[in-house]
CSV table of C-alpha atoms in Angstrom, one decimal:
chain,number,residue,atom,x,y,z
K,1350,MET,CA,0.0,0.0,0.0
K,1351,LEU,CA,2.8,2.4,0.9
K,1352,ALA,CA,4.7,1.7,-2.3
K,1353,ARG,CA,1.5,2.3,-4.3
K,1354,THR,CA,1.0,5.6,-2.5
K,1355,LEU,CA,4.5,6.8,-3.2
K,1356,LEU,CA,4.3,5.7,-6.8
K,1357,ALA,CA,1.1,7.7,-7.2
K,1358,LEU,CA,2.7,10.7,-5.7
K,1359,LEU,CA,5.7,10.4,-8.1
K,1360,VAL,CA,3.4,10.1,-11.1
K,1361,SER,CA,1.5,13.2,-10.0
K,1362,THR,CA,4.8,15.0,-9.6
K,1363,CYS,CA,5.9,14.0,-13.1
K,1364,LEU,CA,2.6,15.3,-14.6
K,1365,LEU,CA,3.0,18.6,-12.9
K,1366,ALA,CA,6.7,18.8,-13.9
K,1367,GLU,CA,5.6,19.0,-17.5
K,1368,ALA,CA,4.3,22.5,-16.7
K,1369,LYS,CA,6.9,23.6,-14.2
K,1370,PRO,CA,10.3,22.1,-13.3
K,1371,MET,CA,10.5,20.6,-9.8
K,1372,ALA,CA,12.2,23.0,-7.3
K,1373,ALA,CA,15.5,22.1,-5.8
K,1374,PRO,CA,15.3,20.6,-2.3
K,1375,THR,CA,15.8,23.2,0.4
K,1376,LEU,CA,16.5,23.3,4.1
K,1377,GLU,CA,13.3,25.2,4.8
K,1378,GLN,CA,11.3,22.4,3.3
K,1379,ALA,CA,13.2,19.7,5.2
K,1380,LEU,CA,12.7,21.5,8.5
K,1381,ARG,CA,9.0,21.4,7.9
K,1382,ALA,CA,9.1,17.7,8.5
K,1383,PRO,CA,7.0,17.0,11.6
K,1384,LEU,CA,9.5,14.5,12.9
K,1385,ILE,CA,13.3,14.9,12.9
K,1386,VAL,CA,15.3,12.1,14.6
K,1387,VAL,CA,18.8,10.6,14.9
K,1388,ALA,CA,18.2,6.9,14.3
K,1389,GLU,CA,20.3,3.7,13.8
K,1390,PHE,CA,19.6,1.5,10.8
K,1391,ASN,CA,18.5,-2.0,11.7
K,1392,ARG,CA,17.3,-3.8,8.6
K,1393,HIS,CA,15.3,-3.7,5.5
K,1394,ASP,CA,12.3,-5.9,4.5
K,1395,ASP,CA,14.0,-8.7,2.6
K,1396,GLU,CA,10.6,-10.1,1.6
K,1397,ALA,CA,9.6,-6.9,-0.2
K,1398,LYS,CA,10.3,-6.3,-3.9
K,1399,PRO,CA,12.3,-3.0,-4.0
K,1400,SER,CA,11.8,-0.7,-7.0
K,1401,TYR,CA,13.3,2.6,-8.0
K,1402,PHE,CA,10.1,4.5,-7.5
K,1403,GLY,CA,8.5,2.4,-4.7
K,1404,GLY,CA,11.6,2.1,-2.5
K,1405,VAL,CA,11.8,-0.5,0.2
K,1406,PRO,CA,10.6,-0.6,3.8
K,1407,THR,CA,13.3,-0.3,6.5
K,1408,TRP,CA,13.4,-0.3,10.3
K,1409,TRP,CA,15.3,2.0,12.5
K,1410,TYR,CA,16.1,2.4,16.3
K,1411,VAL,CA,15.4,6.0,17.5
K,1412,ASP,CA,18.4,7.4,19.4
K,1413,GLU,CA,17.6,11.1,19.6
K,1414,VAL,CA,14.4,13.1,18.9
K,1415,TRP,CA,15.2,16.6,17.6
K,1416,LYS,CA,11.7,17.5,16.7
K,1417,ALA,CA,8.4,15.7,17.2
K,1418,PRO,CA,4.6,16.4,17.4
K,1419,LYS,CA,3.3,17.2,20.8
K,1420,GLU,CA,1.6,13.9,20.9
K,1421,GLY,CA,2.4,10.6,19.2
K,1422,GLY,CA,6.1,11.0,18.6
K,1423,PRO,CA,8.5,8.1,19.1
K,1424,ARG,CA,10.4,7.5,22.3
K,1425,CYS,CA,14.2,7.2,22.8
K,1426,GLY,CA,16.2,6.2,25.8
K,1427,ALA,CA,16.9,2.9,27.5
K,1428,LYS,CA,14.3,1.1,25.4
K,1429,ARG,CA,14.6,2.6,21.9
K,1430,GLU,CA,11.5,2.7,19.8
K,1431,VAL,CA,11.6,1.2,16.3
K,1432,VAL,CA,10.1,3.1,13.4
K,1433,SER,CA,9.4,2.0,9.9
K,1434,VAL,CA,10.8,4.3,7.1
K,1435,SER,CA,10.4,3.9,3.4
K,1436,TRP,CA,13.9,4.0,1.9
K,1437,ALA,CA,13.4,5.9,-1.4
K,1438,PHE,CA,15.9,5.6,-4.3
K,1439,SER,CA,14.5,8.6,-6.1
K,1440,ASP,CA,14.3,12.2,-4.8
K,1441,GLY,CA,10.9,12.6,-6.6
K,1442,SER,CA,12.3,14.6,-9.6
K,1443,ALA,CA,12.8,11.7,-11.9
K,1444,CYS,CA,9.9,10.6,-14.1
K,1445,ILE,CA,11.8,7.7,-15.8
K,1446,GLU,CA,13.6,4.9,-14.0
K,1447,PRO,CA,17.4,5.0,-14.8
K,1448,LYS,CA,18.5,2.6,-17.5
K,1449,ASP,CA,19.7,-0.8,-16.1
K,1450,TRP,CA,18.7,0.2,-12.5
K,1451,THR,CA,18.7,-2.8,-10.2
K,1452,PHE,CA,18.3,-3.1,-6.5
K,1453,ASP,CA,21.5,-3.9,-4.5
K,1454,GLU,CA,21.8,-3.9,-0.7
K,1455,GLU,CA,24.9,-1.6,-1.1
K,1456,ARG,CA,22.4,1.1,-1.9
K,1457,LEU,CA,21.1,0.9,1.7
K,1458,ALA,CA,22.7,1.9,5.0
K,1459,LYS,CA,24.6,-0.8,6.9
K,1460,SER,CA,23.2,-2.2,10.2
K,1461,GLY,CA,24.4,0.1,13.0
K,1462,GLN,CA,24.9,3.2,10.9
K,1463,ARG,CA,23.3,6.3,12.2
K,1464,TYR,CA,21.5,9.0,10.2
K,1465,LEU,CA,19.6,12.2,10.9
K,1466,LEU,CA,16.2,11.6,9.4
K,1467,PHE,CA,13.6,14.3,8.3
K,1468,LEU,CA,10.4,12.3,8.5
K,1469,THR,CA,6.8,12.7,7.4
K,1470,PRO,CA,4.0,10.1,8.2
K,1471,ALA,CA,3.3,7.8,5.3
K,1472,GLY,CA,0.9,4.9,5.7
K,1473,LYS,CA,1.9,2.9,8.9
K,1474,GLY,CA,5.4,4.4,8.9
K,1475,TYR,CA,7.3,7.4,7.6
K,1476,ARG,CA,9.1,8.7,4.5
K,1477,THR,CA,12.1,11.0,4.3
K,1478,TYR,CA,12.0,14.4,2.7
K,1479,ARG,CA,12.9,14.0,-1.0
K,1480,GLY,CA,14.5,10.6,-0.5
K,1481,SER,CA,18.2,10.9,0.2
K,1482,TYR,CA,17.8,14.7,1.0
K,1483,GLY,CA,16.0,13.6,4.2
K,1484,ARG,CA,18.7,11.1,5.2
K,1485,TRP,CA,21.9,12.7,6.6
K,1486,PRO,CA,24.6,10.2,7.5
K,1487,LEU,CA,26.4,11.1,10.8
K,1488,ALA,CA,29.5,8.9,10.6
K,1489,LYS,CA,31.7,11.7,9.1
K,1490,LEU,CA,30.6,14.4,11.5
K,1491,THR,CA,32.5,15.2,14.7
K,1492,LYS,CA,30.6,15.6,18.0
K,1493,PRO,CA,31.1,19.4,18.0
K,1494,GLU,CA,29.8,19.5,14.4
K,1495,ARG,CA,26.7,17.5,15.5
K,1496,ALA,CA,26.1,19.9,18.3
K,1497,GLN,CA,26.5,22.9,16.0
K,1498,LEU,CA,24.1,21.3,13.5
K,1499,GLN,CA,21.4,20.6,16.2
K,1500,ALA,CA,21.7,24.2,17.5
K,1501,LEU,CA,21.4,25.6,14.0
K,1502,LEU,CA,18.4,23.5,13.0
K,1503,GLY,CA,16.7,24.4,16.2
K,1504,LYS,CA,16.8,28.1,15.6
K,1505,PRO,CA,14.5,30.2,13.4
K,1506,LEU,CA,16.0,30.8,10.0
K,1507,ALA,CA,17.8,34.2,10.2
K,1508,GLY,CA,17.8,36.9,7.6
K,1509,CYS,CA,20.6,38.1,5.4
K,1510,PRO,CA,23.8,39.3,7.3
K,1511,LYS,CA,24.6,41.7,4.4
K,1512,CYS,CA,21.4,43.6,3.7
K,1513,GLU,CA,19.8,42.8,7.0
K,1514,THR,CA,16.5,41.8,5.4
K,1515,LYS,CA,14.3,39.8,7.8
K,1516,THR,CA,13.1,37.6,5.0
K,1517,PRO,CA,14.5,34.1,5.6
K,1518,PRO,CA,17.0,33.1,2.9
K,1519,GLU,CA,16.7,30.2,0.6
K,1520,ARG,CA,19.0,27.3,1.6
K,1521,THR,CA,19.5,24.8,-1.2
K,1522,LEU,CA,20.5,21.3,-0.1
K,1523,ARG,CA,23.3,19.5,-1.9
K,1524,GLY,CA,24.2,15.9,-1.6
K,1525,HIS,CA,27.8,14.6,-1.1
K,1526,PRO,CA,29.0,11.0,-0.8
K,1527,GLN,CA,29.7,11.7,2.9
K,1528,GLY,CA,26.7,13.8,3.8
K,1529,MET,CA,24.4,16.7,3.1
K,1530,THR,CA,25.3,20.4,2.9
K,1531,TRP,CA,23.6,23.6,2.0
K,1532,SER,CA,24.3,27.2,0.9
K,1533,ALA,CA,22.2,30.2,1.8
K,1534,ARG,CA,21.1,32.9,-0.7
K,1535,CYS,CA,19.3,36.1,0.2
K,1536,ARG,CA,16.1,36.5,-1.7
K,1537,ALA,CA,16.5,40.3,-1.7
K,1538,CYS,CA,20.1,41.0,-2.6
K,1539,SER,CA,21.3,37.5,-3.8
K,1540,HIS,CA,24.2,37.5,-1.3
K,1541,GLN,CA,25.3,33.9,-0.6
K,1542,TRP,CA,27.0,32.4,2.5
K,1543,ARG,CA,27.4,29.2,4.4
K,1544,ASP,CA,25.8,28.5,7.8
K,1545,LEU,CA,28.1,25.6,8.6
K,1546,GLU,CA,30.9,23.9,6.7
K,1547,PHE,CA,31.7,20.3,7.7
K,1548,GLY,CA,35.2,18.8,8.0
K,1549,PHE,CA,34.4,16.2,5.3
K,1550,GLU,CA,33.9,19.0,2.7
K,1551,LYS,CA,37.4,20.4,3.4
K,1552,LYS,CA,39.0,16.9,3.2
K,1553,LYS,CA,37.3,16.3,-0.2
K,1554,ALA,CA,38.5,19.6,-1.6
K,1555,THR,CA,42.2,18.9,-0.8
K,1556,LYS,CA,42.3,15.6,-2.8
């Protein structure tokens, strides 16, 4: 049922995309997810038939809750709650499955790996914001970087430091092999800046 729902959403997106290209994923949209957690990957449903558009069901242990509804959110602590999350292979912008695409477990997280997940209810479980854009691996981040990230995501989006407009900037998400980054752009004067630069970005740039 969940796979059919996701497929229907993707088809609708493709039909709309003919009139207007799909907007790039942004931090503003990710932060609108009602549930944001740090979770440990447990396993995927090995009886399901994964597909490019339908994804595959996965299960996660919740370690930290960064944002949750006032009622009905998952618990963390001594007895971690398990949540079901659809692992999407598409970010929703593709209308045609890539040529020769096949499922491989290497496309999934490994058991024990931890991610920051931006989740929205879907069926009996959740889905991430725009597929991989709502899954941020934490393995390459230091503890201080995680603390900075949590503090930054917990604050209201500030205005432009150059023209001092109060209009929240547009923060476009960009995917890297090690994690997710974003750059901010003022909607008024087009000034661009970075809220946070991670160590893995600098290491990649020196290679």
